[in-house]
C-alpha positions as a printed NumPy array, in Angstrom:
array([[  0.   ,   0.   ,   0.   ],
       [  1.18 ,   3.391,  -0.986],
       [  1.318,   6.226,   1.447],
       [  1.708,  10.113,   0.878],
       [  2.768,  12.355,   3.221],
       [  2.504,  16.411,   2.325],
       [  4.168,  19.128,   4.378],
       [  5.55 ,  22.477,   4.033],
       [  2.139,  24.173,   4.54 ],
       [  1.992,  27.76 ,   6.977],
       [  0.647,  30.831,   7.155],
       [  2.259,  33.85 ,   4.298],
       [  1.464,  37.168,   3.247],
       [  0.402,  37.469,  -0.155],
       [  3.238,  37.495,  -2.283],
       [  5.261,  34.996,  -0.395],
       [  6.756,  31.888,  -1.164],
       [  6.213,  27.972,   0.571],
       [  7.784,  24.848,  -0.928],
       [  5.597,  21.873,  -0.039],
       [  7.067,  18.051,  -0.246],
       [  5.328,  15.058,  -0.715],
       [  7.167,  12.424,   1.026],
       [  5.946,   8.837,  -0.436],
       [  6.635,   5.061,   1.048],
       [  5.395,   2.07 ,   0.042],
       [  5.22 ,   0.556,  -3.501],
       [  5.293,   3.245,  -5.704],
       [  7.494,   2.258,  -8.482],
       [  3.828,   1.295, -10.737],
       [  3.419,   5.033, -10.576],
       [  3.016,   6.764, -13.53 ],
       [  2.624,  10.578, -12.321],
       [  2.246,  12.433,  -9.05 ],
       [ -0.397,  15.168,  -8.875],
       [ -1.135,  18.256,  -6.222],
       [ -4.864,  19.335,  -5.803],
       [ -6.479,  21.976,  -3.556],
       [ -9.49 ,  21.892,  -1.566],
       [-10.647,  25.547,  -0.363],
       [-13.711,  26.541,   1.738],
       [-16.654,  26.114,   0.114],
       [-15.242,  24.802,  -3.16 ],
       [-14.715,  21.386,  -5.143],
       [-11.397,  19.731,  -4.906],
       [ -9.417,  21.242,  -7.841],
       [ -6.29 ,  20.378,  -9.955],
       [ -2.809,  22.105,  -9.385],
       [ -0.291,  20.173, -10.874],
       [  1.468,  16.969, -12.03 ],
       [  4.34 ,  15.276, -12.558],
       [  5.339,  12.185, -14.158],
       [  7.64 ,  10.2  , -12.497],
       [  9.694,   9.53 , -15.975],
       [ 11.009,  11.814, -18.321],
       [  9.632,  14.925, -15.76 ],
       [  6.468,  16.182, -17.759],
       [  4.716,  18.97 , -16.163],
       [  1.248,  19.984, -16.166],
       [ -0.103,  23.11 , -14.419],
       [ -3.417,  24.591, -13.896],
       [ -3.86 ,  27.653, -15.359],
       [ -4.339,  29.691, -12.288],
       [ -0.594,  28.797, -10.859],
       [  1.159,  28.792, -14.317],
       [  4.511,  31.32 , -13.796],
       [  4.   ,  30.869, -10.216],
       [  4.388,  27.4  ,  -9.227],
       [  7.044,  24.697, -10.284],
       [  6.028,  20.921,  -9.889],
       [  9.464,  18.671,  -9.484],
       [ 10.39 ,  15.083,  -8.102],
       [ 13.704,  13.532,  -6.434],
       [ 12.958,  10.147,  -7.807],
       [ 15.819,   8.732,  -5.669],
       [ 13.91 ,   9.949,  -2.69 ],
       [ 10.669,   9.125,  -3.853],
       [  9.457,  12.761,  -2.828],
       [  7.545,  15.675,  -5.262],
       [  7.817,  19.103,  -4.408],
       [  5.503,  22.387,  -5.16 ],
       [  7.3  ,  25.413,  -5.256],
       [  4.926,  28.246,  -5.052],
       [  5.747,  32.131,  -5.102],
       [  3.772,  35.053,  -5.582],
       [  0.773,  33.486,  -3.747],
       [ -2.253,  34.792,  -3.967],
       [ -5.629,  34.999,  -0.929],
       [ -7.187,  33.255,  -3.499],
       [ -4.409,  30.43 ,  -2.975],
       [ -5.461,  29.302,   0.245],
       [ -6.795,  25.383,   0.827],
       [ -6.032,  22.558,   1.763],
       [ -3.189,  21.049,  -0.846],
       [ -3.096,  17.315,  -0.945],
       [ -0.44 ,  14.876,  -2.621],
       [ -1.691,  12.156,  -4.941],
       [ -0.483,   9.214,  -6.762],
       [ -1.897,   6.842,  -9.137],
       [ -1.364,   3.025,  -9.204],
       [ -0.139,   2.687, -12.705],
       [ -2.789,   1.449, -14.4  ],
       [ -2.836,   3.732, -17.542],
       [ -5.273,   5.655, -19.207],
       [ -3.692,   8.661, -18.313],
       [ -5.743,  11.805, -17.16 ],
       [ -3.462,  13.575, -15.014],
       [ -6.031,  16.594, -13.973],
       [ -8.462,  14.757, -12.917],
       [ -8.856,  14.008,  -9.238],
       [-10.897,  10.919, -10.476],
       [ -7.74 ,   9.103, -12.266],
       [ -5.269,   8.947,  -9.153],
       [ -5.434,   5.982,  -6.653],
       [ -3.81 ,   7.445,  -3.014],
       [ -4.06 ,  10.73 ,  -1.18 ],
       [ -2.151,  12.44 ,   1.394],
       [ -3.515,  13.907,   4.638],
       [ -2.938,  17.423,   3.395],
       [ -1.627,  20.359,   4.672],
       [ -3.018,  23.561,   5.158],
       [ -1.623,  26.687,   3.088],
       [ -2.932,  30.301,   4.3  ],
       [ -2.792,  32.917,   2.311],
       [ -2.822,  36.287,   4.022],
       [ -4.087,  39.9  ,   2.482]])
């Protein structure tokens, strides 16, 4: 069984910077991508980014493109999400997931991937 583990979350101003990591363990070498997603008050759980674990293909929402930067330490089995010039509008709960290999690919939809993280709470400050 796979298990994610996100942190890096906090409290910023707008316009700051937070690196989260996604720490994995587990069998995860089936794994075709990694993806981030963000649940905010009153809203659906949305798409952020993705990874794949070969080769380093990145997909972005539109709303972070320019300001966030999906990468992966494959030796370490961790993905990161480097975010700057965050926004209020930022603010959720972000949440590490991985899928179980089992093709098909659809790497923004929260529907495709097989494990989730806990989260970790990012706060965006005016």
């Amino acid at each position: 069984q796979v298990q994610l583990v996100e942190s890096g979350g906090g409290l910023v101003q707008a316009g700051g910077s937070l690196r989260l990591s996604c720490a994995t363990s587990g069998r995860t070498f089936s794994s075709y991508a990694m993806g981030w997603f963000r649940h905010a008050p009153g809203k659906e759980r949305e798409f952020v980014a993705a990874i794949r674990w070969s080769g380093g293909r990145t997909y972005y929402a539109d709303s972070v493109k320019g300001r966030f930067t999906i990468s992966r330490d494959n030796a370490k089995n961790t993905v990161y999400l480097q975010m700057n010039s965050l926004k209020p509008e930022d603010t959720a709960v972000y949440y590490c997931a991985a899928d179980a290999g089992r093709g098909s690919y659809s790497l923004t939809s929260p529907v495709w991937y097989d494990y989730w993280g806990q989260g970790t709470q990012v706060t965006v400050s005016s």
